[in-house]
Amino acid sequence: MPASRAHDLVLEMVTTTKGIYYNPQWIEWADAWLSGRDRSAVSAERIVRRIRDLQGPECQSDLFEDVARCGLRELGNLVAALPSGIAFAVTLAAADVAGNPEDSQAALDAAGAMIRSFEYLRRLHGRKVAEALGS
């Protein structure tokens, strides 16, 4: 992948993630990345470590159960937990692009897929809430 395309994708993903992930340290990093003040792999890797620390212990297994058994509360928990993981993946992609943009396609694909998955799950959650309120 050309370096310019990789950088464009990261910029788009960082911008999108700012709309769903509000951790002040990550926002500070994202603003520096978007403005061009700091697009170093070192700063991206530093914020990756901070996000990892914020995520805490492993996700509960009920988040990965079949959606039919999972229920509305668990779907809501998943939608609430994903922005942190998305920020983590986008920041990893940014570090990859900063360090080796020509070989960053997999990281960019993974982060993009997480964003698309989140958007779908958020819509699904909205439908399920509407169904529950209509019942």
PDB file of C-alpha atoms in Angstrom:
ATOM      1  CA  MET A   1       0.000   0.000   0.000  1.00  0.00           C
ATOM      2  CA  PRO A   2       1.382   3.426  -0.826  1.00  0.00           C
ATOM      3  CA  ALA A   3       2.399   5.453   2.217  1.00  0.00           C
ATOM      4  CA  SER A   4       0.073   8.322   1.272  1.00  0.00           C
ATOM      5  CA  ARG A   5      -2.949   5.974   1.191  1.00  0.00           C
ATOM      6  CA  ALA A   6      -1.994   4.448   4.549  1.00  0.00           C
ATOM      7  CA  HIS A   7      -1.712   7.919   6.105  1.00  0.00           C
ATOM      8  CA  ASP A   8      -5.086   8.948   4.629  1.00  0.00           C
ATOM      9  CA  LEU A   9      -6.765   5.851   6.092  1.00  0.00           C
ATOM     10  CA  VAL A  10      -5.302   6.460   9.545  1.00  0.00           C
ATOM     11  CA  LEU A  11      -6.432  10.087   9.470  1.00  0.00           C
ATOM     12  CA  GLU A  12      -9.960   8.976   8.584  1.00  0.00           C
ATOM     13  CA  MET A  13      -9.976   6.316  11.312  1.00  0.00           C
ATOM     14  CA  VAL A  14      -8.610   8.627  13.996  1.00  0.00           C
ATOM     15  CA  THR A  15     -11.250  11.216  13.085  1.00  0.00           C
ATOM     16  CA  THR A  16     -14.023   8.592  13.237  1.00  0.00           C
ATOM     17  CA  THR A  17     -12.784   7.194  16.542  1.00  0.00           C
ATOM     18  CA  LYS A  18     -12.789  10.679  18.099  1.00  0.00           C
ATOM     19  CA  GLY A  19     -16.561  10.614  17.636  1.00  0.00           C
ATOM     20  CA  ILE A  20     -16.985   7.524  19.821  1.00  0.00           C
ATOM     21  CA  TYR A  21     -14.031   7.373  22.240  1.00  0.00           C
ATOM     22  CA  TYR A  22     -13.653  10.168  24.751  1.00  0.00           C
ATOM     23  CA  ASN A  23     -10.644   9.259  26.876  1.00  0.00           C
ATOM     24  CA  PRO A  24      -8.816  12.585  27.408  1.00  0.00           C
ATOM     25  CA  GLN A  25      -5.331  11.104  26.956  1.00  0.00           C
ATOM     26  CA  TRP A  26      -6.333   9.445  23.701  1.00  0.00           C
ATOM     27  CA  ILE A  27      -8.049  12.629  22.456  1.00  0.00           C
ATOM     28  CA  GLU A  28      -4.860  14.561  23.190  1.00  0.00           C
ATOM     29  CA  TRP A  29      -2.848  12.021  21.185  1.00  0.00           C
ATOM     30  CA  ALA A  30      -5.432  12.017  18.364  1.00  0.00           C
ATOM     31  CA  ASP A  31      -5.398  15.816  18.141  1.00  0.00           C
ATOM     32  CA  ALA A  32      -1.600  15.775  17.894  1.00  0.00           C
ATOM     33  CA  TRP A  33      -1.757  13.079  15.205  1.00  0.00           C
ATOM     34  CA  LEU A  34      -4.462  14.855  13.191  1.00  0.00           C
ATOM     35  CA  SER A  35      -2.710  18.226  13.355  1.00  0.00           C
ATOM     36  CA  GLY A  36       0.595  16.680  12.299  1.00  0.00           C
ATOM     37  CA  ARG A  37       2.329  17.824  15.515  1.00  0.00           C
ATOM     38  CA  ASP A  38       3.225  14.240  16.433  1.00  0.00           C
ATOM     39  CA  ARG A  39       2.776  11.293  14.115  1.00  0.00           C
ATOM     40  CA  SER A  40       5.576   9.243  15.587  1.00  0.00           C
ATOM     41  CA  ALA A  41       5.324   5.536  16.230  1.00  0.00           C
ATOM     42  CA  VAL A  42       6.688   6.197  19.735  1.00  0.00           C
ATOM     43  CA  SER A  43       3.750   8.408  20.743  1.00  0.00           C
ATOM     44  CA  ALA A  44       1.228   5.988  19.204  1.00  0.00           C
ATOM     45  CA  GLU A  45       2.814   3.048  21.025  1.00  0.00           C
ATOM     46  CA  ARG A  46       2.783   5.006  24.294  1.00  0.00           C
ATOM     47  CA  ILE A  47      -0.963   5.648  24.027  1.00  0.00           C
ATOM     48  CA  VAL A  48      -1.523   1.986  23.085  1.00  0.00           C
ATOM     49  CA  ARG A  49       0.010   1.042  26.443  1.00  0.00           C
ATOM     50  CA  ARG A  50      -2.242   3.553  28.234  1.00  0.00           C
ATOM     51  CA  ILE A  51      -5.351   2.191  26.532  1.00  0.00           C
ATOM     52  CA  ARG A  52      -4.356  -1.363  27.409  1.00  0.00           C
ATOM     53  CA  ASP A  53      -4.004  -0.325  31.050  1.00  0.00           C
ATOM     54  CA  LEU A  54      -7.452   1.330  31.003  1.00  0.00           C
ATOM     55  CA  GLN A  55      -9.184  -1.739  29.576  1.00  0.00           C
ATOM     56  CA  GLY A  56      -8.553  -3.698  32.734  1.00  0.00           C
ATOM     57  CA  PRO A  57      -9.050  -7.459  33.086  1.00  0.00           C
ATOM     58  CA  GLU A  58     -10.111  -9.710  30.235  1.00  0.00           C
ATOM     59  CA  CYS A  59     -13.609  -9.161  28.882  1.00  0.00           C
ATOM     60  CA  GLN A  60     -16.288 -11.294  30.523  1.00  0.00           C
ATOM     61  CA  SER A  61     -17.155 -14.381  28.511  1.00  0.00           C
ATOM     62  CA  ASP A  62     -20.842 -13.425  28.308  1.00  0.00           C
ATOM     63  CA  LEU A  63     -19.872 -10.676  25.850  1.00  0.00           C
ATOM     64  CA  PHE A  64     -19.009 -13.398  23.344  1.00  0.00           C
ATOM     65  CA  GLU A  65     -22.072 -15.606  23.758  1.00  0.00           C
ATOM     66  CA  ASP A  66     -24.604 -16.062  21.023  1.00  0.00           C
ATOM     67  CA  VAL A  67     -26.522 -12.782  20.551  1.00  0.00           C
ATOM     68  CA  ALA A  68     -29.853 -14.582  20.941  1.00  0.00           C
ATOM     69  CA  ARG A  69     -28.835 -15.636  24.491  1.00  0.00           C
ATOM     70  CA  CYS A  70     -26.820 -12.547  25.246  1.00  0.00           C
ATOM     71  CA  GLY A  71     -29.753 -10.176  25.677  1.00  0.00           C
ATOM     72  CA  LEU A  72     -30.105  -6.440  25.518  1.00  0.00           C
ATOM     73  CA  ARG A  73     -27.952  -5.659  28.569  1.00  0.00           C
ATOM     74  CA  GLU A  74     -24.977  -7.582  27.222  1.00  0.00           C
ATOM     75  CA  LEU A  75     -25.322  -6.015  23.773  1.00  0.00           C
ATOM     76  CA  GLY A  76     -25.337  -2.623  25.476  1.00  0.00           C
ATOM     77  CA  ASN A  77     -22.189  -3.584  27.398  1.00  0.00           C
ATOM     78  CA  LEU A  78     -20.502  -4.627  24.175  1.00  0.00           C
ATOM     79  CA  VAL A  79     -21.412  -1.355  22.457  1.00  0.00           C
ATOM     80  CA  ALA A  80     -20.085   0.528  25.488  1.00  0.00           C
ATOM     81  CA  ALA A  81     -16.820  -1.443  25.585  1.00  0.00           C
ATOM     82  CA  LEU A  82     -15.936  -1.347  21.882  1.00  0.00           C
ATOM     83  CA  PRO A  83     -14.799   2.290  21.574  1.00  0.00           C
ATOM     84  CA  SER A  84     -11.799   1.598  23.796  1.00  0.00           C
ATOM     85  CA  GLY A  85     -10.824  -1.405  21.665  1.00  0.00           C
ATOM     86  CA  ILE A  86     -11.340   0.592  18.490  1.00  0.00           C
ATOM     87  CA  ALA A  87      -9.118   3.375  19.799  1.00  0.00           C
ATOM     88  CA  PHE A  88      -6.515   0.735  20.626  1.00  0.00           C
ATOM     89  CA  ALA A  89      -6.668  -0.771  17.101  1.00  0.00           C
ATOM     90  CA  VAL A  90      -6.619   2.628  15.372  1.00  0.00           C
ATOM     91  CA  THR A  91      -3.653   3.722  17.456  1.00  0.00           C
ATOM     92  CA  LEU A  92      -1.813   0.493  16.648  1.00  0.00           C
ATOM     93  CA  ALA A  93      -2.520   1.122  12.963  1.00  0.00           C
ATOM     94  CA  ALA A  94      -1.175   4.652  13.330  1.00  0.00           C
ATOM     95  CA  ALA A  95       2.020   3.306  14.889  1.00  0.00           C
ATOM     96  CA  ASP A  96       2.324   0.807  12.054  1.00  0.00           C
ATOM     97  CA  VAL A  97       1.793   3.493   9.410  1.00  0.00           C
ATOM     98  CA  ALA A  98       4.320   5.754  11.121  1.00  0.00           C
ATOM     99  CA  GLY A  99       6.903   2.982  11.254  1.00  0.00           C
ATOM    100  CA  ASN A 100       6.264   1.071   8.038  1.00  0.00           C
ATOM    101  CA  PRO A 101       3.422   2.509   5.906  1.00  0.00           C
ATOM    102  CA  GLU A 102       4.001   0.208   2.947  1.00  0.00           C
ATOM    103  CA  ASP A 103       3.315  -2.846   5.111  1.00  0.00           C
ATOM    104  CA  SER A 104       0.401  -1.559   7.185  1.00  0.00           C
ATOM    105  CA  GLN A 105      -2.578  -2.928   5.256  1.00  0.00           C
ATOM    106  CA  ALA A 106      -3.505  -5.613   7.817  1.00  0.00           C
ATOM    107  CA  ALA A 107      -3.527  -3.161  10.730  1.00  0.00           C
ATOM    108  CA  LEU A 108      -5.609  -0.688   8.736  1.00  0.00           C
ATOM    109  CA  ASP A 109      -8.039  -3.412   7.653  1.00  0.00           C
ATOM    110  CA  ALA A 110      -8.479  -4.626  11.238  1.00  0.00           C
ATOM    111  CA  ALA A 111      -9.145  -1.143  12.601  1.00  0.00           C
ATOM    112  CA  GLY A 112     -11.574  -0.377   9.769  1.00  0.00           C
ATOM    113  CA  ALA A 113     -13.440  -3.627  10.371  1.00  0.00           C
ATOM    114  CA  MET A 114     -13.785  -2.788  14.065  1.00  0.00           C
ATOM    115  CA  ILE A 115     -15.247   0.620  13.228  1.00  0.00           C
ATOM    116  CA  ARG A 116     -17.737  -0.910  10.792  1.00  0.00           C
ATOM    117  CA  SER A 117     -18.653  -3.596  13.344  1.00  0.00           C
ATOM    118  CA  PHE A 118     -19.242  -0.978  16.011  1.00  0.00           C
ATOM    119  CA  GLU A 119     -21.502   1.025  13.715  1.00  0.00           C
ATOM    120  CA  TYR A 120     -23.551  -2.117  12.984  1.00  0.00           C
ATOM    121  CA  LEU A 121     -23.777  -3.146  16.651  1.00  0.00           C
ATOM    122  CA  ARG A 122     -24.844   0.351  17.649  1.00  0.00           C
ATOM    123  CA  ARG A 123     -27.676   0.232  15.088  1.00  0.00           C
ATOM    124  CA  LEU A 124     -28.641  -3.273  16.249  1.00  0.00           C
ATOM    125  CA  HIS A 125     -28.704  -2.127  19.864  1.00  0.00           C
ATOM    126  CA  GLY A 126     -30.927   0.818  18.922  1.00  0.00           C
ATOM    127  CA  ARG A 127     -33.376  -1.535  17.173  1.00  0.00           C
ATOM    128  CA  LYS A 128     -33.432  -3.928  20.140  1.00  0.00           C
ATOM    129  CA  VAL A 129     -34.064  -1.066  22.581  1.00  0.00           C
ATOM    130  CA  ALA A 130     -36.905   0.189  20.373  1.00  0.00           C
ATOM    131  CA  GLU A 131     -38.362  -3.339  20.229  1.00  0.00           C
ATOM    132  CA  ALA A 132     -38.116  -3.694  24.016  1.00  0.00           C
ATOM    133  CA  LEU A 133     -39.843  -0.353  24.559  1.00  0.00           C
ATOM    134  CA  GLY A 134     -42.550  -1.250  22.045  1.00  0.00           C
ATOM    135  CA  SER A 135     -43.303  -4.551  23.783  1.00  0.00           C
TER     136      SER A 135
END
